[in-house]
PDB file of C-alpha atoms and ligand atoms in Angstrom:
ATOM      1  CA  MET A 292      13.411  -0.147  -8.170  1.00 75.00           C
ATOM      2  CA  HIS A 293      16.296   2.031  -9.348  1.00 90.00           C
ATOM      3  CA  LYS A 294      19.634   1.121  -7.814  1.00 91.00           C
ATOM      4  CA  PRO A 295      21.550   3.929  -6.036  1.00 91.00           C
ATOM      5  CA  GLU A 296      24.648   1.678  -5.794  1.00 87.00           C
ATOM      6  CA  LYS A 297      24.718   1.625  -9.614  1.00 87.00           C
ATOM      7  CA  GLY A 298      24.814   5.403  -9.870  1.00 89.00           C
ATOM      8  CA  TRP A 299      21.106   6.270  -9.908  1.00 94.00           C
ATOM      9  CA  ASP A 300      20.407   9.460  -7.952  1.00 93.00           C
ATOM     10  CA  PRO A 301      16.958  11.095  -7.804  1.00 94.00           C
ATOM     11  CA  VAL A 302      18.453  14.384  -6.587  1.00 96.00           C
ATOM     12  CA  PRO A 303      20.302  16.450  -9.232  1.00 96.00           C
ATOM     13  CA  SER A 304      23.645  17.825  -8.091  1.00 97.00           C
ATOM     14  CA  ALA A 305      22.656  21.506  -8.522  1.00 97.00           C
ATOM     15  CA  TYR A 306      19.485  20.985  -6.472  1.00 96.00           C
ATOM     16  CA  ALA A 307      21.410  19.125  -3.739  1.00 98.00           C
ATOM     17  CA  LYS A 308      23.968  21.961  -3.514  1.00 98.00           C
ATOM     18  CA  LYS A 309      21.250  24.621  -3.255  1.00 97.00           C
ATOM     19  CA  TYR A 310      19.270  22.611  -0.672  1.00 97.00           C
ATOM     20  CA  ALA A 311      22.442  22.087   1.374  1.00 98.00           C
ATOM     21  CA  GLU A 312      23.299  25.792   1.291  1.00 98.00           C
ATOM     22  CA  VAL A 313      19.838  26.831   2.489  1.00 96.00           C
ATOM     23  CA  ASN A 314      19.507  24.069   5.083  1.00 97.00           C
ATOM     24  CA  TYR A 315      22.975  24.397   6.632  1.00 98.00           C
ATOM     25  CA  ALA A 316      22.265  28.127   6.997  1.00 98.00           C
ATOM     26  CA  SER A 317      18.862  27.513   8.605  1.00 97.00           C
ATOM     27  CA  LEU A 318      19.834  24.580  10.820  1.00 97.00           C
ATOM     28  CA  SER A 319      17.536  24.635  13.840  1.00 97.00           C
ATOM     29  CA  HIS A 320      19.343  24.607  17.188  1.00 97.00           C
ATOM     30  CA  ALA A 321      15.911  24.686  18.870  1.00 97.00           C
ATOM     31  CA  LEU A 322      15.098  21.399  17.114  1.00 98.00           C
ATOM     32  CA  ILE A 323      18.372  19.837  18.303  1.00 98.00           C
ATOM     33  CA  ALA A 324      17.679  21.038  21.858  1.00 98.00           C
ATOM     34  CA  ASP A 325      14.203  19.501  21.657  1.00 98.00           C
ATOM     35  CA  VAL A 326      15.632  16.167  20.448  1.00 98.00           C
ATOM     36  CA  VAL A 327      18.105  16.160  23.345  1.00 98.00           C
ATOM     37  CA  ALA A 328      15.368  17.101  25.828  1.00 98.00           C
ATOM     38  CA  PHE A 329      13.398  14.088  24.561  1.00 98.00           C
ATOM     39  CA  THR A 330      16.253  11.566  24.416  1.00 97.00           C
ATOM     40  CA  GLY A 331      18.613  12.749  27.138  1.00 97.00           C
ATOM     41  CA  ASP A 332      22.377  12.856  26.607  1.00 97.00           C
ATOM     42  CA  LEU A 333      23.267  11.652  23.085  1.00 98.00           C
ATOM     43  CA  ASN A 334      26.867  10.850  23.993  1.00 98.00           C
ATOM     44  CA  GLY A 335      27.559   7.245  22.947  1.00 98.00           C
ATOM     45  CA  GLN A 336      23.993   6.763  21.642  1.00 98.00           C
ATOM     46  CA  HIS A 337      23.448   5.070  18.286  1.00 98.00           C
ATOM     47  CA  VAL A 338      21.487   7.425  16.065  1.00 98.00           C
ATOM     48  CA  LEU A 339      19.990   6.719  12.655  1.00 98.00           C
ATOM     49  CA  ASP A 340      19.504   9.911  10.635  1.00 98.00           C
ATOM     50  CA  LEU A 341      17.132   8.532   8.047  1.00 98.00           C
ATOM     51  CA  GLY A 342      16.701  10.519   4.830  1.00 98.00           C
ATOM     52  CA  ALA A 343      19.596  12.575   6.171  1.00 98.00           C
ATOM     53  CA  GLY A 344      20.150  14.619   2.988  1.00 98.00           C
ATOM     54  CA  PRO A 345      23.196  16.907   3.210  1.00 98.00           C
ATOM     55  CA  GLY A 346      23.856  15.696   6.753  1.00 98.00           C
ATOM     56  CA  GLN A 347      23.467  18.894   8.774  1.00 98.00           C
ATOM     57  CA  TYR A 348      21.739  17.035  11.632  1.00 98.00           C
ATOM     58  CA  SER A 349      24.069  13.993  11.348  1.00 98.00           C
ATOM     59  CA  ILE A 350      26.947  16.392  11.988  1.00 98.00           C
ATOM     60  CA  GLU A 351      25.275  18.068  14.963  1.00 98.00           C
ATOM     61  CA  PHE A 352      24.386  14.728  16.601  1.00 98.00           C
ATOM     62  CA  SER A 353      27.972  13.527  16.012  1.00 98.00           C
ATOM     63  CA  LYS A 354      29.273  16.685  17.703  1.00 98.00           C
ATOM     64  CA  LEU A 355      27.197  15.661  20.736  1.00 98.00           C
ATOM     65  CA  GLY A 356      29.032  12.323  20.846  1.00 98.00           C
ATOM     66  CA  ALA A 357      26.435  10.170  19.089  1.00 98.00           C
ATOM     67  CA  VAL A 358      27.455   7.291  16.826  1.00 98.00           C
ATOM     68  CA  VAL A 359      25.508   8.419  13.772  1.00 98.00           C
ATOM     69  CA  THR A 360      24.437   6.465  10.720  1.00 98.00           C
ATOM     70  CA  TRP A 361      23.710   8.781   7.804  1.00 98.00           C
ATOM     71  CA  HIS A 362      21.188   6.992   5.550  1.00 98.00           C
ATOM     72  CA  ASP A 363      19.819   8.423   2.307  1.00 98.00           C
ATOM     73  CA  ILE A 364      19.131   7.470  -1.303  1.00 97.00           C
ATOM     74  CA  SER A 365      21.208  10.267  -2.856  1.00 97.00           C
ATOM     75  CA  ARG A 366      24.931  10.035  -3.616  1.00 97.00           C
ATOM     76  CA  ASN A 367      24.999  13.779  -4.290  1.00 98.00           C
ATOM     77  CA  TYR A 368      23.888  14.349  -0.696  1.00 98.00           C
ATOM     78  CA  LEU A 369      26.320  11.664   0.508  1.00 98.00           C
ATOM     79  CA  ASN A 370      29.214  13.587  -1.068  1.00 98.00           C
ATOM     80  CA  ILE A 371      28.001  16.843   0.495  1.00 98.00           C
ATOM     81  CA  ALA A 372      27.661  15.222   3.956  1.00 98.00           C
ATOM     82  CA  LYS A 373      31.226  13.878   3.667  1.00 98.00           C
ATOM     83  CA  GLU A 374      32.596  17.243   2.510  1.00 98.00           C
ATOM     84  CA  LYS A 375      30.791  19.227   5.210  1.00 98.00           C
ATOM     85  CA  SER A 376      31.729  16.856   8.032  1.00 98.00           C
ATOM     86  CA  ALA A 377      35.395  16.959   6.919  1.00 98.00           C
ATOM     87  CA  GLU A 378      35.258  20.788   6.808  1.00 98.00           C
ATOM     88  CA  GLN A 379      33.943  20.819  10.372  1.00 98.00           C
ATOM     89  CA  ASN A 380      36.363  18.108  11.514  1.00 98.00           C
ATOM     90  CA  VAL A 381      33.481  15.878  12.596  1.00 98.00           C
ATOM     91  CA  VAL A 382      33.262  12.139  12.011  1.00 98.00           C
ATOM     92  CA  ILE A 383      29.902  10.714  10.944  1.00 98.00           C
ATOM     93  CA  ALA A 384      30.362   7.080  11.974  1.00 98.00           C
ATOM     94  CA  HIS A 385      28.502   5.282   9.155  1.00 98.00           C
ATOM     95  CA  TYR A 386      27.049   6.022   5.721  1.00 98.00           C
ATOM     96  CA  LYS A 387      24.309   3.951   4.085  1.00 98.00           C
ATOM     97  CA  LEU A 388      23.227   4.699   0.537  1.00 97.00           C
ATOM     98  CA  ASP A 389      19.864   2.963   0.325  1.00 96.00           C
ATOM     99  CA  TYR A 390      16.082   3.332   0.330  1.00 96.00           C
ATOM    100  CA  MET A 391      14.614   4.406   3.682  1.00 96.00           C
ATOM    101  CA  ASP A 392      12.286   1.433   3.529  1.00 96.00           C
ATOM    102  CA  ASN A 393      15.375  -0.825   3.835  1.00 97.00           C
ATOM    103  CA  ALA A 394      16.348   0.661   7.202  1.00 98.00           C
ATOM    104  CA  SER A 395      18.000  -1.963   9.381  1.00 97.00           C
ATOM    105  CA  GLY A 396      20.073  -2.255  12.544  1.00 98.00           C
ATOM    106  CA  GLN A 397      19.335  -1.322  16.144  1.00 98.00           C
ATOM    107  CA  TYR A 398      19.367   2.261  17.367  1.00 98.00           C
ATOM    108  CA  ASP A 399      18.730   4.361  20.451  1.00 98.00           C
ATOM    109  CA  LEU A 400      17.308   7.172  18.324  1.00 98.00           C
ATOM    110  CA  ILE A 401      15.827   7.332  14.849  1.00 98.00           C
ATOM    111  CA  PHE A 402      15.609  10.856  13.486  1.00 98.00           C
ATOM    112  CA  ASN A 403      13.587  11.461  10.326  1.00 98.00           C
ATOM    113  CA  ARG A 404      12.980  15.019   9.160  1.00 98.00           C
ATOM    114  CA  VAL A 405      10.768  15.981   6.208  1.00 96.00           C
ATOM    115  CA  CYS A 406      11.113  12.818   4.170  1.00 95.00           C
ATOM    116  CA  TRP A 407       8.476  10.459   5.564  1.00 95.00           C
ATOM    117  CA  PHE A 408       6.386  10.943   2.383  1.00 92.00           C
ATOM    118  CA  TYR A 409       9.045   9.119   0.324  1.00 93.00           C
ATOM    119  CA  CYS A 410       8.407   5.763   2.022  1.00 94.00           C
ATOM    120  CA  ILE A 411       6.439   3.151   0.091  1.00 91.00           C
ATOM    121  CA  SER A 412       3.871   2.226   2.744  1.00 91.00           C
ATOM    122  CA  ASP A 413       3.312   4.409   5.823  1.00 93.00           C
ATOM    123  CA  ARG A 414       2.264   1.538   8.072  1.00 92.00           C
ATOM    124  CA  ARG A 415       4.980  -0.890   6.981  1.00 94.00           C
ATOM    125  CA  PHE A 416       7.603   1.847   7.278  1.00 96.00           C
ATOM    126  CA  ALA A 417       6.430   2.813  10.788  1.00 97.00           C
ATOM    127  CA  GLU A 418       6.674  -0.812  11.844  1.00 96.00           C
ATOM    128  CA  THR A 419      10.102  -1.256  10.229  1.00 97.00           C
ATOM    129  CA  LEU A 420      11.375   1.764  12.162  1.00 98.00           C
ATOM    130  CA  LEU A 421       9.899   0.538  15.430  1.00 97.00           C
ATOM    131  CA  GLY A 422      11.709  -2.769  14.802  1.00 97.00           C
ATOM    132  CA  CYS A 423      15.003  -0.860  14.402  1.00 98.00           C
ATOM    133  CA  LEU A 424      14.687   0.653  17.881  1.00 98.00           C
ATOM    134  CA  ARG A 425      16.215  -0.862  20.972  1.00 97.00           C
ATOM    135  CA  GLU A 426      13.970  -1.317  24.012  1.00 94.00           C
ATOM    136  CA  ASN A 427      13.260   2.212  25.330  1.00 95.00           C
ATOM    137  CA  GLY A 428      14.666   3.590  22.061  1.00 98.00           C
ATOM    138  CA  LYS A 429      13.146   6.808  20.704  1.00 98.00           C
ATOM    139  CA  MET A 430      11.931   8.052  17.365  1.00 98.00           C
ATOM    140  CA  TYR A 431      11.799  11.757  16.548  1.00 98.00           C
ATOM    141  CA  LEU A 432       9.933  12.514  13.337  1.00 98.00           C
ATOM    142  CA  VAL A 433       9.126  15.777  11.609  1.00 98.00           C
ATOM    143  CA  VAL A 434       6.579  15.387   8.805  1.00 97.00           C
ATOM    144  CA  HIS A 435       4.583  17.783   6.685  1.00 95.00           C
ATOM    145  CA  ASN A 436       0.816  17.487   6.955  1.00 94.00           C
ATOM    146  CA  GLU A 437      -2.015  18.615   4.651  1.00 89.00           C
ATOM    147  CA  ASP A 438      -1.710  22.246   5.818  1.00 90.00           C
ATOM    148  CA  PHE A 439       1.891  22.590   4.635  1.00 88.00           C
ATOM    149  CA  ARG A 440       2.487  25.210   1.917  1.00 80.00           C
ATOM    150  CA  GLY A 441       6.003  25.327   0.423  1.00 75.00           C
ATOM    151  CA  SER A 442       7.585  28.668  -0.459  1.00 73.00           C
ATOM    152  CA  ASP A 443       6.735  27.991  -4.143  1.00 78.00           C
ATOM    153  CA  TYR A 444       3.044  27.268  -3.395  1.00 74.00           C
ATOM    154  CA  ASN A 445       1.744  30.301  -5.328  1.00 77.00           C
ATOM    155  CA  ASP A 446       3.705  29.258  -8.435  1.00 80.00           C
ATOM    156  CA  ILE A 447       2.213  25.751  -8.548  1.00 80.00           C
ATOM    157  CA  PRO A 448      -0.433  25.412 -11.327  1.00 80.00           C
ATOM    158  CA  THR A 449      -3.986  24.929 -10.022  1.00 78.00           C
ATOM    159  CA  LEU A 450      -4.325  21.594 -11.823  1.00 75.00           C
ATOM    160  CA  THR A 451      -1.214  20.260 -10.059  1.00 78.00           C
ATOM    161  CA  LYS A 452      -2.617  21.423  -6.706  1.00 76.00           C
ATOM    162  CA  TRP A 453      -5.944  19.669  -7.396  1.00 77.00           C
ATOM    163  CA  ARG A 454      -4.088  16.511  -8.406  1.00 80.00           C
ATOM    164  CA  SER A 455      -2.000  16.455  -5.233  1.00 78.00           C
ATOM    165  CA  GLN A 456      -5.103  17.192  -3.117  1.00 79.00           C
ATOM    166  CA  PHE A 457      -6.823  14.246  -4.794  1.00 77.00           C
ATOM    167  CA  PHE A 458      -3.875  11.900  -4.133  1.00 78.00           C
ATOM    168  CA  ALA A 459      -3.693  13.154  -0.531  1.00 78.00           C
ATOM    169  CA  ALA A 460      -7.407  12.360  -0.117  1.00 77.00           C
ATOM    170  CA  VAL A 461      -6.858   8.865  -1.583  1.00 76.00           C
ATOM    171  CA  ASN A 462      -4.034   8.374   0.939  1.00 80.00           C
ATOM    172  CA  ASN A 463      -6.161   9.727   3.780  1.00 76.00           C
ATOM    173  CA  TYR A 464      -9.155   7.474   3.127  1.00 78.00           C
ATOM    174  CA  THR A 465      -7.516   4.305   1.785  1.00 80.00           C
ATOM    175  CA  GLY A 466      -3.893   4.414   2.938  1.00 79.00           C
ATOM    176  CA  ILE A 467      -2.808   3.908  -0.724  1.00 81.00           C
ATOM    177  CA  LYS A 468       0.083   6.135  -1.783  1.00 76.00           C
ATOM    178  CA  ILE A 469       0.301   7.644  -5.255  1.00 80.00           C
ATOM    179  CA  GLY A 470       3.317   9.930  -5.523  1.00 79.00           C
ATOM    180  CA  HIS A 471       4.418  11.469  -2.232  1.00 82.00           C
ATOM    181  CA  PRO A 472       1.282  12.808  -0.526  1.00 82.00           C
ATOM    182  CA  HIS A 473       1.485  14.700   2.750  1.00 87.00           C
ATOM    183  CA  MET A 474      -0.467  12.730   5.338  1.00 91.00           C
ATOM    184  CA  SER A 475      -3.457  14.431   6.888  1.00 92.00           C
ATOM    185  CA  LYS A 476      -3.306  15.214  10.594  1.00 94.00           C
ATOM    186  CA  ALA A 477      -6.086  12.662  11.160  1.00 93.00           C
ATOM    187  CA  ARG A 478      -4.120   9.962   9.375  1.00 92.00           C
ATOM    188  CA  ILE A 479      -0.955  10.837  11.281  1.00 95.00           C
ATOM    189  CA  GLU A 480      -2.835  10.495  14.586  1.00 96.00           C
ATOM    190  CA  LYS A 481      -4.379   7.167  13.557  1.00 94.00           C
ATOM    191  CA  LEU A 482      -1.144   5.708  12.202  1.00 95.00           C
ATOM    192  CA  PHE A 483       1.188   6.599  15.066  1.00 97.00           C
ATOM    193  CA  ARG A 484      -1.219   6.211  17.968  1.00 96.00           C
ATOM    194  CA  GLY A 485      -1.914   2.693  16.622  1.00 95.00           C
ATOM    195  CA  LEU A 486       1.723   1.607  17.112  1.00 96.00           C
ATOM    196  CA  LYS A 487       2.731  -0.677  19.951  1.00 94.00           C
ATOM    197  CA  ALA A 488       4.896   1.796  21.815  1.00 97.00           C
ATOM    198  CA  LYS A 489       5.236   2.990  25.412  1.00 97.00           C
ATOM    199  CA  SER A 490       4.377   6.550  24.484  1.00 97.00           C
ATOM    200  CA  VAL A 491       3.452   8.575  21.419  1.00 98.00           C
ATOM    201  CA  GLU A 492       3.412  12.365  21.535  1.00 98.00           C
ATOM    202  CA  ILE A 493       2.141  14.303  18.508  1.00 98.00           C
ATOM    203  CA  SER A 494       2.108  18.056  18.005  1.00 98.00           C
ATOM    204  CA  HIS A 495       0.998  20.018  14.944  1.00 97.00           C
ATOM    205  CA  ASP A 496       2.319  23.530  14.378  1.00 96.00           C
ATOM    206  CA  LEU A 497       0.668  26.401  12.518  1.00 93.00           C
ATOM    207  CA  GLU A 498       2.894  26.015   9.414  1.00 93.00           C
ATOM    208  CA  GLY A 499       1.745  22.493   8.570  1.00 94.00           C
ATOM    209  CA  SER A 500       4.495  20.491  10.252  1.00 96.00           C
ATOM    210  CA  THR A 501       3.894  17.711  12.733  1.00 98.00           C
ATOM    211  CA  THR A 502       6.420  16.482  15.279  1.00 98.00           C
ATOM    212  CA  ILE A 503       6.010  12.920  16.496  1.00 98.00           C
ATOM    213  CA  LYS A 504       7.959  11.608  19.489  1.00 98.00           C
ATOM    214  CA  ILE A 505       7.763   7.896  20.115  1.00 98.00           C
ATOM    215  CA  CYS A 506       9.278   5.852  22.917  1.00 98.00           C
ATOM    216  CA  LYS A 507       9.415   2.096  22.316  1.00 97.00           C
TER     217      LYS A 507
HETATM  218  C1  SAM B 867      13.499  17.285   2.063  1.00 50.71           C
HETATM  219  S1  SAM B 867      14.967  16.307   2.140  1.00 50.71           S
HETATM  220  C2  SAM B 867      15.238  16.214   3.904  1.00 50.71           C
HETATM  221  C3  SAM B 867      16.678  16.010   4.209  1.00 50.71           C
HETATM  222  C4  SAM B 867      17.060  16.098   5.693  1.00 50.71           C
HETATM  223  N1  SAM B 867      16.348  15.113   6.477  1.00 50.71           N
HETATM  224  C5  SAM B 867      16.806  17.474   6.246  1.00 50.71           C
HETATM  225  O1  SAM B 867      16.250  17.566   7.340  1.00 50.71           O
HETATM  226  O2  SAM B 867      17.212  18.465   5.616  1.00 50.71           O
HETATM  227  C6  SAM B 867      14.359  14.682   1.729  1.00 50.71           C
HETATM  228  C7  SAM B 867      15.461  13.638   1.725  1.00 50.71           C
HETATM  229  O3  SAM B 867      14.897  12.360   1.498  1.00 50.71           O
HETATM  230  C8  SAM B 867      15.774  11.635   0.657  1.00 50.71           C
HETATM  231  N2  SAM B 867      15.002  10.562   0.038  1.00 50.71           N
HETATM  232  C9  SAM B 867      14.015  10.662  -0.878  1.00 50.71           C
HETATM  233  N3  SAM B 867      13.510   9.453  -1.156  1.00 50.71           N
HETATM  234  C10 SAM B 867      14.201   8.564  -0.396  1.00 50.71           C
HETATM  235  C11 SAM B 867      14.128   7.174  -0.220  1.00 50.71           C
HETATM  236  N4  SAM B 867      13.236   6.443  -0.880  1.00 50.71           N
HETATM  237  N5  SAM B 867      14.979   6.590   0.634  1.00 50.71           N
HETATM  238  C12 SAM B 867      15.886   7.332   1.317  1.00 50.71           C
HETATM  239  N6  SAM B 867      15.990   8.664   1.209  1.00 50.71           N
HETATM  240  C13 SAM B 867      15.155   9.275   0.369  1.00 50.71           C
HETATM  241  C14 SAM B 867      16.302  12.673  -0.311  1.00 50.71           C
HETATM  242  O4  SAM B 867      17.470  12.249  -0.950  1.00 50.71           O
HETATM  243  C15 SAM B 867      16.499  13.833   0.641  1.00 50.71           C
HETATM  244  O5  SAM B 867      17.753  13.781   1.234  1.00 50.71           O
END
């Protein structure tokens, strides 16, 4: 494994800046409202924003009084999250530069938006996250499924599309991950409904995103 603490960063600075610009501008207040409707008041709650990127949701949860841990592999995003929170006069309580798979601690809420596919093993990761939740803790996940088409979909060469469809099929039928395949809706249902949790709610939208709400 590459070591982020030794300076390795998979996200180039220019890409991180562009992603931050677009994603701060398109921050979803409806998503935040939905998280709060699911969890209740976030004031004083311990929240893990896992794969937090530039930290736009870490900042919003902190504004609501949550004690947020920003956790991501990228130092470029870490610097952006620090800059943006300082600009907005918001304190993100903790920063962890590490692989998502190494998530640890105990939280009231784990929030993970569009980065599930970077984990090493879906099942092991799901169980790790469940283990990081307090009793009655909640997980709010947004993942892309097989129907997702990025804005650059038409520019992707056909061979690359076939290759990623093949790896997605391998993941769907065997659970083995090669690269970062989007899980199929069927696999998502099987994986999350198989967890030992009080409740699991799954909804798929028309754009290829799935929202999963889990209560431990
Ligand atoms: C598409 S971005 C999503 C960022 C943020 N959650 C959001 O909603 O905008 C994916 C994030 O996953 C992070 N990431 C990729 N692989 C990772 C890993 N193995 N461990 C932790 N974070 C990772 C990237 O650095 C990036 O911040």
